Structure formats: C-alpha cells, structure tokens
Short mmCIF file of C-alpha atoms and ligand atoms in Angstrom, two decimals:
data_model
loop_
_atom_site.label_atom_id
_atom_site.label_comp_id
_atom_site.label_asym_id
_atom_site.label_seq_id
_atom_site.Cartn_x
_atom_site.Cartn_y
_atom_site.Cartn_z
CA UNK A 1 122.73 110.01 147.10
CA UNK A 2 124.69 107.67 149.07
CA UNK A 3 126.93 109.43 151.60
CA UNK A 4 129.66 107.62 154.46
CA UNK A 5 130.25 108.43 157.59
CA UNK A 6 133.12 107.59 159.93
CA UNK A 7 131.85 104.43 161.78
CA UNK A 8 130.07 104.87 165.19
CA UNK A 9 133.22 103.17 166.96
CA UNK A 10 134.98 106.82 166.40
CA UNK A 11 132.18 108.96 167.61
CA UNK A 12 133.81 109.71 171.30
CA UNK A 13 137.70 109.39 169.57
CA UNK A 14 139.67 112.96 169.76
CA UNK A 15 142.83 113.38 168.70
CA UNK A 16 143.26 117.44 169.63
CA UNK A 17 146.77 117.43 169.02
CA UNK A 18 146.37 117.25 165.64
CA UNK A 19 142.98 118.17 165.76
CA UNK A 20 140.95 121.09 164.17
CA UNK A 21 143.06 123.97 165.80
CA UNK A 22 145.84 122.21 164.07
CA UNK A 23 144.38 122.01 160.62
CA UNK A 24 143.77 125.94 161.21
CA UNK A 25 147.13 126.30 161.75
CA UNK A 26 148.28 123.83 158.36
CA UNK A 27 145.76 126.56 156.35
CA UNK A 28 147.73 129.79 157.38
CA UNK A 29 151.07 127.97 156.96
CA UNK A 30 149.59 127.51 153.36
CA UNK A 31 148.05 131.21 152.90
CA UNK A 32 152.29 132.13 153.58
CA UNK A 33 151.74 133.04 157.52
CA UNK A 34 154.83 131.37 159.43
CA UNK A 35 153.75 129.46 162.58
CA UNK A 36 155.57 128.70 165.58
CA UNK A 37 153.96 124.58 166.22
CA UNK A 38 154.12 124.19 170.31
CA UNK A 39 151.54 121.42 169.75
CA UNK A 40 153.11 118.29 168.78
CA UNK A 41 156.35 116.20 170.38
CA UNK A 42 158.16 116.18 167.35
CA UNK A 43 161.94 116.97 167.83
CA UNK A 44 163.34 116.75 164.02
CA UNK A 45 161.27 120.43 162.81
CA UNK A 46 163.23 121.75 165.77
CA UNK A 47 166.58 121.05 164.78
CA UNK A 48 167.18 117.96 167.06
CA UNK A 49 168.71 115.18 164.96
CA UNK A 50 168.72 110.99 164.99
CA UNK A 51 172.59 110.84 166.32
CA UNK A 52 174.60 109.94 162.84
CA UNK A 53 176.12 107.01 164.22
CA UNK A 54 172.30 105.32 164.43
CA UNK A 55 171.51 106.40 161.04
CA UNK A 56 174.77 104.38 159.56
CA UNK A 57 173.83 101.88 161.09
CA UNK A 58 170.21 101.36 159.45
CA UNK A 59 172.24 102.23 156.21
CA UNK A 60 174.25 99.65 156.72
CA UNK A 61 171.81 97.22 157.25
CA UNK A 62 169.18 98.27 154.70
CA UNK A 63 169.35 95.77 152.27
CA UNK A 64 169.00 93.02 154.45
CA UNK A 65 165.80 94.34 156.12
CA UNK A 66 163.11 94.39 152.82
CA UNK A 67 161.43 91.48 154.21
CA UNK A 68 158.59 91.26 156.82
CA UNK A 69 160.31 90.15 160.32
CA UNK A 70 158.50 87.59 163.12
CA UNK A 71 155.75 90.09 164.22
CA UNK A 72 157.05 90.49 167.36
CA UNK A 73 160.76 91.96 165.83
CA UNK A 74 163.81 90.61 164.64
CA UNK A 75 165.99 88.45 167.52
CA UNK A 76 168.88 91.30 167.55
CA UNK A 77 166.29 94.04 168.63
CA UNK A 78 163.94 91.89 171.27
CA UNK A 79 166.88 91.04 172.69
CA UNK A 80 168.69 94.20 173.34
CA UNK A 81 165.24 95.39 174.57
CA UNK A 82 165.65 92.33 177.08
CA UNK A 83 168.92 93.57 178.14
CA UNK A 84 167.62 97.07 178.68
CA UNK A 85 164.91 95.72 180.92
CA UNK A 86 166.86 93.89 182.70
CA UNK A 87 169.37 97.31 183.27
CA UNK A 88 166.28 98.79 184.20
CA UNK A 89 165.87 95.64 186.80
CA UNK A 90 162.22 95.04 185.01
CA UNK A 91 161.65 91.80 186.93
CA UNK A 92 160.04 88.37 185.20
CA UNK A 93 160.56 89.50 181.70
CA UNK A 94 160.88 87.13 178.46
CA UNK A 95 162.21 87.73 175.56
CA UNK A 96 159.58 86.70 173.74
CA UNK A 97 157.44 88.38 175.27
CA UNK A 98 158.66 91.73 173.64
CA UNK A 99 156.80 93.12 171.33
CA UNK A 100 158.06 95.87 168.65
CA UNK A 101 155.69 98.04 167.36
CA UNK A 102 155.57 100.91 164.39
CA UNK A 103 155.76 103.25 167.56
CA UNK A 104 154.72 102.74 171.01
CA UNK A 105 151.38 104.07 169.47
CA UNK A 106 150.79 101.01 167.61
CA UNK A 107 150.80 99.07 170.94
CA UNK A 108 149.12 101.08 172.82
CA UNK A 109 146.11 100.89 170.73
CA UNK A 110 146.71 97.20 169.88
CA UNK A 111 146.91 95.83 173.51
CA UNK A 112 143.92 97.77 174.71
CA UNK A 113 141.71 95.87 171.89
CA UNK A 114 143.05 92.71 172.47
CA UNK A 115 141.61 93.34 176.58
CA UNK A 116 138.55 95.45 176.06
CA UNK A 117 135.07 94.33 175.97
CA UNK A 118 131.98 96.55 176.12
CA UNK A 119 131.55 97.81 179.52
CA UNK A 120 135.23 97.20 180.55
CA UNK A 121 136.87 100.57 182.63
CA UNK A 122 140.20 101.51 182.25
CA UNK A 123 141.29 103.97 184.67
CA UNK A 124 142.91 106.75 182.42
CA UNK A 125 144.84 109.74 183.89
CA UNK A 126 143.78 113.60 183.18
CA UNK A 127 145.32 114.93 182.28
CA UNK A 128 146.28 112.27 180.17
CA UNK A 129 148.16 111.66 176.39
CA UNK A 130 145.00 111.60 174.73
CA UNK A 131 146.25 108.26 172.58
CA UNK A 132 145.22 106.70 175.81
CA UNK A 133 141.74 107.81 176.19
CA UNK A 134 141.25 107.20 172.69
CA UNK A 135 142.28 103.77 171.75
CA UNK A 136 140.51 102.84 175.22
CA UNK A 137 137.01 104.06 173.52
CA UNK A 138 138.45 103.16 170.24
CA UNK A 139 138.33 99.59 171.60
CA UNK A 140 135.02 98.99 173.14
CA UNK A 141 136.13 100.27 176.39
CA UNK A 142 135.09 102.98 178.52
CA UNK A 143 138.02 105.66 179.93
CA UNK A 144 137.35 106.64 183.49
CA UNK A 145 139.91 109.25 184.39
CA UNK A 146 141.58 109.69 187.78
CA UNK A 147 142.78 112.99 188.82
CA UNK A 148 146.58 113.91 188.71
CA UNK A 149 147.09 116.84 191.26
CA UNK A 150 148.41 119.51 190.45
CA UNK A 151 148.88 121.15 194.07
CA UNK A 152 150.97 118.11 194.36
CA UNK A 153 153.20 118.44 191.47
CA UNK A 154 150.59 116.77 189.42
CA UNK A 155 150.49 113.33 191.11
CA UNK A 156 148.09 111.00 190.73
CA UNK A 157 145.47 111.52 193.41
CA UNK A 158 145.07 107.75 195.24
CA UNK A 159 142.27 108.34 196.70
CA UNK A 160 140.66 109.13 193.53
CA UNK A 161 141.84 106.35 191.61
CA UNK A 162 141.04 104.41 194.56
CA UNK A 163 137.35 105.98 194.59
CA UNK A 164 136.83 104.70 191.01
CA UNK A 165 137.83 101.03 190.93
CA UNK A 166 134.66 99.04 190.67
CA UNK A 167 133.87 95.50 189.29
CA UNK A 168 134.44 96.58 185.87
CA UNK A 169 137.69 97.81 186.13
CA UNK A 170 140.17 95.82 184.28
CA UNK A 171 143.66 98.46 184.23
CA UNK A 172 144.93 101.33 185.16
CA UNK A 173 146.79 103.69 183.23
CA UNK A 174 150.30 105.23 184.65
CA UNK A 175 152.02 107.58 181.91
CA UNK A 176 155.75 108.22 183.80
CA UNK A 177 157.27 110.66 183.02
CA UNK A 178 154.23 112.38 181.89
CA UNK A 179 153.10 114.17 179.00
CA UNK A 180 151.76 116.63 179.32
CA UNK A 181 152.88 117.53 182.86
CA UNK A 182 156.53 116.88 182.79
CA UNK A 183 155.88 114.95 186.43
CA UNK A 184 157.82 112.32 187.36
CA UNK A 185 156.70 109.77 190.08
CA UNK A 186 158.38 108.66 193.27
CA UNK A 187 158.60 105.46 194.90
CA UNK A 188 156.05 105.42 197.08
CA UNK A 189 153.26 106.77 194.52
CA UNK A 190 154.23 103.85 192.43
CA UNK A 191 154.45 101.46 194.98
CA UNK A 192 150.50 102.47 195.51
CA UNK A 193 149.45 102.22 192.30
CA UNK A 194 150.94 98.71 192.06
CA UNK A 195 149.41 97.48 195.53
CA UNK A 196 146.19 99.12 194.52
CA UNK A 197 146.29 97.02 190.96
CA UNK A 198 147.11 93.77 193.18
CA UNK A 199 144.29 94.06 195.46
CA UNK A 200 142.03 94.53 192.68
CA UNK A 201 143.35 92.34 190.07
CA UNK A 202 143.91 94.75 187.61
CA UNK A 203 146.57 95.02 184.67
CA UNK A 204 149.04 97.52 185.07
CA UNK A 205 149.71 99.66 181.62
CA UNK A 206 152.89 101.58 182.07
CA UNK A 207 153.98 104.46 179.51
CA UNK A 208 157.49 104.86 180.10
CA UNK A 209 158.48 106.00 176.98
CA UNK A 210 160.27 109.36 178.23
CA UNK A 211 161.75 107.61 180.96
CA UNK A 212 165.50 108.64 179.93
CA UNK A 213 164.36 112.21 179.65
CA UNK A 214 164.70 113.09 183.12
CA UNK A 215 166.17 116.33 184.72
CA UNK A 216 167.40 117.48 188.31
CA UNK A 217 168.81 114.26 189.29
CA UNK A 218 165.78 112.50 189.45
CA UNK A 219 165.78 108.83 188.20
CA UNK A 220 163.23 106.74 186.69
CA UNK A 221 161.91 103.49 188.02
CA UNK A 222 159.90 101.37 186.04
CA UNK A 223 156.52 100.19 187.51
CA UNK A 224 156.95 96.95 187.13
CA UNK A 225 159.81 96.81 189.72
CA UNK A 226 156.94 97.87 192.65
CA UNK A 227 154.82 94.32 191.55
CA UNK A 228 156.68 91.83 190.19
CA UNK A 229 153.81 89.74 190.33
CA UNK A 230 151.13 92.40 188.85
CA UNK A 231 150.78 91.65 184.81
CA UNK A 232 152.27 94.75 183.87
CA UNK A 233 152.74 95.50 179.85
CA UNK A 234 155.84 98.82 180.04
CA UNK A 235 155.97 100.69 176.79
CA UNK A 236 159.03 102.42 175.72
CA UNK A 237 161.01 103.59 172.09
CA UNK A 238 162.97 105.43 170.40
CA UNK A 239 160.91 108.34 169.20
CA UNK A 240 162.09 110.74 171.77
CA UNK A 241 165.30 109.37 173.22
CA UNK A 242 167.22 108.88 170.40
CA UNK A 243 164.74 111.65 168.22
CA UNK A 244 164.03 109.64 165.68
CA UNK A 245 159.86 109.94 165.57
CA UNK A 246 159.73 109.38 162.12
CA UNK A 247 161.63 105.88 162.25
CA UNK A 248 158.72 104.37 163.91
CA UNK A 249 159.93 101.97 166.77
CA UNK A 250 159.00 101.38 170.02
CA UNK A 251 158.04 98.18 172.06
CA UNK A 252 155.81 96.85 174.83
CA UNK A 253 157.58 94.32 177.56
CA UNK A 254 155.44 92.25 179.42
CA UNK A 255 156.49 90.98 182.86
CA UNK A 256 154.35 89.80 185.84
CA UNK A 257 151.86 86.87 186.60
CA UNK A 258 151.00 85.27 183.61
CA UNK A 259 148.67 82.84 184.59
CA UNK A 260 145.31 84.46 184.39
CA UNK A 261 146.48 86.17 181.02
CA UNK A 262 147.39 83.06 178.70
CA UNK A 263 144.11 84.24 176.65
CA UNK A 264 144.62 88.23 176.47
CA UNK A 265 148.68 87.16 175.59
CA UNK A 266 147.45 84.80 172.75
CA UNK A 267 145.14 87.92 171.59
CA UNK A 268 148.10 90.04 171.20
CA UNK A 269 150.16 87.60 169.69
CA UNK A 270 147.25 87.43 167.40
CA UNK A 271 146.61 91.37 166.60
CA UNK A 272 150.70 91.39 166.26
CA UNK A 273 150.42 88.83 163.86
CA UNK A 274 147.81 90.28 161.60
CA UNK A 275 149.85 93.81 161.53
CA UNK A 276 152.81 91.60 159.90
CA UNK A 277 155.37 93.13 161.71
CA UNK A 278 156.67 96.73 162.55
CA UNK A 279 159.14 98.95 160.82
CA UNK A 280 162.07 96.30 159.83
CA UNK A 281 165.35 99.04 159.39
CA UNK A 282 163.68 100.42 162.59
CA UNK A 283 164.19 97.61 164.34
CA UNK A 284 167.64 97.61 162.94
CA UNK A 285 169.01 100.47 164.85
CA UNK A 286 167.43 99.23 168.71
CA UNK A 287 170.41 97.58 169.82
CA UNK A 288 172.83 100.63 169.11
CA UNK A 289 170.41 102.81 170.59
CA UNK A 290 170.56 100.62 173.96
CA UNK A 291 173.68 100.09 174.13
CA UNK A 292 175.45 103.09 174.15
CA UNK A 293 175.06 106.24 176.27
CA UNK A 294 172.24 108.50 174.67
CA UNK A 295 173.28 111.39 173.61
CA UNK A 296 170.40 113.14 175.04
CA UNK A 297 171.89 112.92 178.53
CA UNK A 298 174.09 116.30 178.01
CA UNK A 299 170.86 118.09 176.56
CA UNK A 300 169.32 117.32 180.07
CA UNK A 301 171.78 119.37 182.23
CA UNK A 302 172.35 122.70 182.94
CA UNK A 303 174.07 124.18 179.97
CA UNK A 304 172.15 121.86 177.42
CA UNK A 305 169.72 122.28 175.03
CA UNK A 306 166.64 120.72 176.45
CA UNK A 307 166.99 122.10 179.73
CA UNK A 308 168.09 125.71 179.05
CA UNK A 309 164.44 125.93 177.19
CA UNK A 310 162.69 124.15 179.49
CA UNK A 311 164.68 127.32 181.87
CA UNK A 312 163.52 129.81 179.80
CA UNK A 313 160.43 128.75 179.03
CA UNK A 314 159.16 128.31 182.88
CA UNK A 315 160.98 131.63 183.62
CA UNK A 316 159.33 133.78 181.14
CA UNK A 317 156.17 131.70 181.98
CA UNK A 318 156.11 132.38 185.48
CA UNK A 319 156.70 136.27 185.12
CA UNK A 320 152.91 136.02 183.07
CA UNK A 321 150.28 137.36 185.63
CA UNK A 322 147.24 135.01 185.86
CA UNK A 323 149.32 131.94 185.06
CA UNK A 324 150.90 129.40 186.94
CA UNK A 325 153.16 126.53 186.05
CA UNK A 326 154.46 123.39 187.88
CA UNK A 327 158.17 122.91 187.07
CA UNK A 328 158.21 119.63 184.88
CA UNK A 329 161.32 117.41 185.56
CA UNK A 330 160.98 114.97 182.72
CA UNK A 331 159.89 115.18 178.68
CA UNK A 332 159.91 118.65 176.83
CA UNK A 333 156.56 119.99 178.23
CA UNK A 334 154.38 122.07 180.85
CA UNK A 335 150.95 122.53 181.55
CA UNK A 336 150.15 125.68 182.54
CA UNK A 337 146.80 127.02 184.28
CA UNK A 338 145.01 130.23 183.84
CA UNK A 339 143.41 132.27 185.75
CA UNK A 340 139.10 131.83 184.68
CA UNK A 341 138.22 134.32 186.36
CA UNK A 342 140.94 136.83 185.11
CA UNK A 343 140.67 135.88 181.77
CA UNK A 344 136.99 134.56 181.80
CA UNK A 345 138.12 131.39 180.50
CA UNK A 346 135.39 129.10 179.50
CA UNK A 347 136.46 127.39 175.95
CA UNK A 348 139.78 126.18 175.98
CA UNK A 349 139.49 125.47 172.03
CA UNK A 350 138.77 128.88 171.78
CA UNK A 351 141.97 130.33 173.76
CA UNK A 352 143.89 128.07 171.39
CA UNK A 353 142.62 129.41 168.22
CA UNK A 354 142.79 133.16 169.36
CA UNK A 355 146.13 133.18 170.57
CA UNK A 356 147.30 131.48 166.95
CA UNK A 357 145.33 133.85 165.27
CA UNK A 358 146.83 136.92 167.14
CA UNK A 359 150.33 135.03 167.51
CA UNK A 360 151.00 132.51 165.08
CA UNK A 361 151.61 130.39 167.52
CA UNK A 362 150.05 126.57 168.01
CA UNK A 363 149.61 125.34 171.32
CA UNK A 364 147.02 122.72 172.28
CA UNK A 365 144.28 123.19 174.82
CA UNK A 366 144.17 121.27 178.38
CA UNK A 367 140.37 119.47 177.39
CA UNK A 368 142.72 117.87 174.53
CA UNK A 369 144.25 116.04 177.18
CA UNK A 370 140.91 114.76 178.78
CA UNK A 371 141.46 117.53 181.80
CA UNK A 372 137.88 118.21 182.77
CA UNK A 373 137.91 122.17 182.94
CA UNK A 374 139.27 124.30 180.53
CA UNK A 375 141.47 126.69 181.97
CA UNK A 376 145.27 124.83 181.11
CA UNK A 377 147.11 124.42 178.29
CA UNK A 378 150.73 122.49 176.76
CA UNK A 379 153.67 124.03 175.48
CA UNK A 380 156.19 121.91 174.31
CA UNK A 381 159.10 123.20 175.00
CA UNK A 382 161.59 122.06 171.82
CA UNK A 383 162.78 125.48 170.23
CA UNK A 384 166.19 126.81 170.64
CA UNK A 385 165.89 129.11 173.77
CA UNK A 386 165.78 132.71 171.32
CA UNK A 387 162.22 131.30 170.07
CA UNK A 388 160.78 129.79 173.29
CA UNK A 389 161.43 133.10 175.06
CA UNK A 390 160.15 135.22 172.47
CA UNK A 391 156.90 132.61 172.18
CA UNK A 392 156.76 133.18 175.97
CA UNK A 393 157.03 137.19 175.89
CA UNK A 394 154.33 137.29 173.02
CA UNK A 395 152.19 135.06 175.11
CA UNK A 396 152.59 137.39 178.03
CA UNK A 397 151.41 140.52 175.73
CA UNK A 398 148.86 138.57 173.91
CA UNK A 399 147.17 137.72 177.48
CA UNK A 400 147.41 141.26 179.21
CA UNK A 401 144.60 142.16 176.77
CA UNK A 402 142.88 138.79 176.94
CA UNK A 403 139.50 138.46 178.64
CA UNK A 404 136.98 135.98 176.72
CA UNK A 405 133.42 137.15 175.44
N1 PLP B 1 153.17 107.84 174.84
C1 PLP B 1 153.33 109.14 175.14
C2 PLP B 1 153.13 109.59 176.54
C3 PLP B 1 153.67 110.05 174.14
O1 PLP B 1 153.83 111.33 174.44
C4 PLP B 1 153.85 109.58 172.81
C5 PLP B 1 154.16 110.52 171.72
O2 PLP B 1 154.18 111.71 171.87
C6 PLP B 1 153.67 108.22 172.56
C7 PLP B 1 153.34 107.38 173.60
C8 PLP B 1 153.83 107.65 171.19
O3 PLP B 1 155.15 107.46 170.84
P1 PLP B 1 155.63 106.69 169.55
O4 PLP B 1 156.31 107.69 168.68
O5 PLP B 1 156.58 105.64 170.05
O6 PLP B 1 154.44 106.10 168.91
#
C-alpha cells in the first residue's frame, strides 16, 4: 500500500505551542474536562475584545473589499503603516516598501524563504517564538540560537551572538518586546546588535509586534532607528494591540541600505505576489487602528486589566518555592525556571503534560521555545486576575508534591 509522509523539509519544524501537549489538552476538553489554555497568545477566549469602533469600521467597508488587493495592501493601509513608522521615527522607509501580510506570521515565514539558501545561518534567539526557528529550517536555512540571559533580565548575551557570526551568517533575529520573556531592550543593547549586523553585513529581522504593549514606563524603540543604514525588515500588527488575532493583519516595513538587496526585495515582491494578497477587510481597519490612541494603553497601568494579572500572576508565582521569575515589562507572558534539582526536572514535555493532567491547566514547555535545557516554562498571563491567581495557587500545590521519576 502506498502511504505519505510529511515532506523531509518539515522533519526539524516544531510548533509546541500547538503541539502534542496541546492536542492532549483539545481531547479532555472533548471527554467534558474544562481546561484553563495558558499556552497560546490569544486574547478574544479571554474576554478581551477588537474595540467596537474598529469593527464598524470593517462593516462599513465590507462590500467594497471582496476583491483581491495589490499584494502588498490596499494604498489607505500601507500608508497609515508609513505614517506610523515614521511616528515611530523608523528612518529610510517607503511606502512601497510595506508589505501586509495575513499576520505578521505570514511574513515572517515568507521573507526568510525569499533569503535562505542551504547552509545559510540565521542567528535565532532562545528562547525564542518558535515561528522563528521554524520557518528558518522551514526555508532551507539553519537556526543558530544566541543566548538571552536571564541573570540579566533575559538580554541577549553579545558576546554570544558575537561568538556565533561566521561566514555563513546572513541575519540576526531580535524579537522586542519578547515572547516569551516579557523583556524589553534598552538602547544600548540595540545599538549593539545593529553595529554588530553592520560590521558583518548581516540583515537585521526585527519582531516588534508587541511593541505598544509595554509597562512601567518603559518605551519602545524600533531597531531600525540604531542603523539607519543596516537593511532592516520590522514586523508589526494588529493581532495583539488592537486584539483582533483572528482578523489576520500585520505588516513588514523595510528600511535601510537597499543596494545589495535589489534581488532578495524582488524575491519578496515575488512570494507576495504569488500569495495574492492578505486579508482585504483586514486591511480595512489599519488606518483606524493607527490613528487613534489604543485602547490597550489603560489595560497597561496600574489598575488595568493586563497589568493587575501580570501583578498577580508574578506575585503568586514568586511565593512558589523552587521557582523563579524575571518580572516581564512588555506582552502578556513570563518564563519561569525551576528548580532540576528540586524537582528532578529532566523532560520539560513531560512537566507540561503532568501538571494538565493533575490541573487542567495548559502551559507550554521552555524546549518549545528552542531554550536548550528543560527546566522553564510560559504562562501567558490573559485571564481576569480571580483565574490567574487561582492557576498560580494550584500550580504552587501541584509542585510541592512534584519530583520527576
Ligand atoms: N511574533 C511574535 C513574537 C508573536 O508572539 C506572534 C504571535 O503570537 C507573532 C509574531 C505572530 O503574530 P500574527 O498574529 O501577526 O501572525
């Protein structure tokens, strides 16, 4: 009998997030067990809603949106896009060189196969959003991952990135603010990175797109405004600052040196091309989402939403003996560490599906995000305070009996 097999190109691609843990979880949700999903980014099954005012506006314009758009977006959105770069003081940027995409996913993926040859590094962080490592692989590449430190609030280590630039290095990977860590990078660590791409010619791939979910006063500064003259490709959407996942729409801005990129540009005008174009009433809704205030800002100070859980959540967390947390500043998530030797720690995966067994509760182990020893894990932080402490508490009974075989 003839049998088929998922092509060789996938054999190193993981997605954990929605991985096998995951489909565990989907089968007791259908045996009738309720479970509490920490593992996925996804604001709407928490109660968070696309502000009304966006979604009469994609009502509004429905019926003139059937059609396929130019595959980079329609004028309205690539511009506003332009505008909020240039707010953002994203230097050397042209409009049409914005891209929108179904997602920032869609780019991601699409602008690391239009680069990628056999042999080609990327320099991917670890922890990293696994998207990253995956579409890198998923493209002929091969993900070499530089440390973030987490004595250091999880920066990315220099040295270590600078350790593993070699000849076939062709871009490095900044994801700011991160997921998973909740870090979010200062000046001078970004000023690095981009002196450290110049020197070596790399391209400069900058995930920005939590960069208005920022707490504590901190502000975020797009790489591209530490090398102007670095070919730096900045995603960014809507999925998480407006919470409209589902919509699909997010966008990649290129700005920098063009001149030794004319090819690699006419390759992603090409893969853009072939994909038709991204979500049209998506697109629709860009410019009001730009322009006005988002109304995520009061969710991000004390007394709002997102950071009274991210409060309770790092409180409860931090009363949990043989775990530690670094406070994240930025996004809806932590990575917390265990202690191995405590809990004899040696399969992440395995942590993962004991604690939903015993908890009903979904969380996704730190090897999902390409961090090389298994002894972390995310939370994301989205329920209403009530159920993120009570997750917490449960998670600080379920480990005072935990020790793995
Ligand atoms: N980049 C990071 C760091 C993310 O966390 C996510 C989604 O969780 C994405 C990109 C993808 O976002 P989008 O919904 O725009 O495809």
């Amino acid at each position: 009998m003839r049998t088929f097999e998922k092509s060789k190109k996938l054999d190193s691609v993981k997605y954990e997030i929605r991985g096998p843990v995951a489909v565990k979880a989907n089968e007791m949700e259908e045996a009738g067990i309720k479970i509490l999903k920490l593992n996925i980014g996804n604001p709407a099954p928490f109660g968070f809603r696309a502000p009304q005012r966006i979604v009469d506006v994609m009502k509004e314009h429905l019926e003139e949106n059937e059609g396929y758009s130019h595959s980079k977006g329609i004028p309205d959105a690539r511009q506003a896009i332009y505008e909020y770069a240039q707010k953002k003081g994203m230097p050397n940027v042209h409009q049409d060189e914005i891209f929108t995409g179904n997602g920032a996913s869609e780019l991601i993926t699409m602008s690391l196969n239009a680069l990628l040859n056999p042999g080609d590094e990327v320099l991917v962080p670890a922890p990293d959003y696994p998207l990253w490592t995956g579409s890198v692989t998923l493209a002929g590449g091969t993900p070499v991952h530089y440390l973030c430190d987490e004595q250091s609030d999880w920066m990315p280590d220099i040295d270590d990135i600078k350790k593993k630039i070699n000849a076939n290095t062709k871009a490095i990977v900044v994801i700011n603010p991160n997921n998973p860590t909740g870090a979010i990078y200062p000046d001078e660590v970004l000023q690095q990175i981009a002196d450290l791409a110049r020197e070596h010619e790399l391209i400069l791939f900058s995930d920005e797109i939590y960069d208005r979910i920022v707490m504590d006063g901190y502000e975020h500064r797009s790489l591209c405004t530490f090398a102007p003259d670095v070919f730096t490709l900045t995603f960014g959407g809507l999925s998480k600052s407006h919470m409209m996942c589902g919509f699909r729409i997010g966008w990649m801005i290129l700005c920098g040196d063009r001149s030794k990129v004319k090819d690699y540009i006419a390759g992603l005008t090409l893969l853009a091309s072939m994909r038709l174009c991204s979500n049209v009433p998506a697109q629709s809704v860009v410019r009001a989402c730009l322009e006005d205030k988002s109304e995520l800002e009061e969710m991000l100070l004390p007394g709002g939403r997102i950071y009274e859980q991210r409060e309770a959540c790092i409180s409860a967390l931090e009363k949990i003996p043989g775990l530690s947390v670094v406070r994240p500043h930025a996004a809806f998530y932590c990575f917390p560490k265990l202690d191995v030797e405590k809990f004899n720690i040696h399969d992440d995966t395995q942590f993962a599906i004991d604690l939903l067994e015993q908890n009903h509760v979904l969380i996704t182990s730190g090897t999902g995000f390409n961090w090389p020893t298994p002894d972390h894990f995310r939370i994301v932080m989205l329920p209403d305070v009530d159920t993120i402490t009570s997750a917490m508490e449960g998670l600080a009974e379920f480990l005072s009996g935990y020790r793995q075989a």
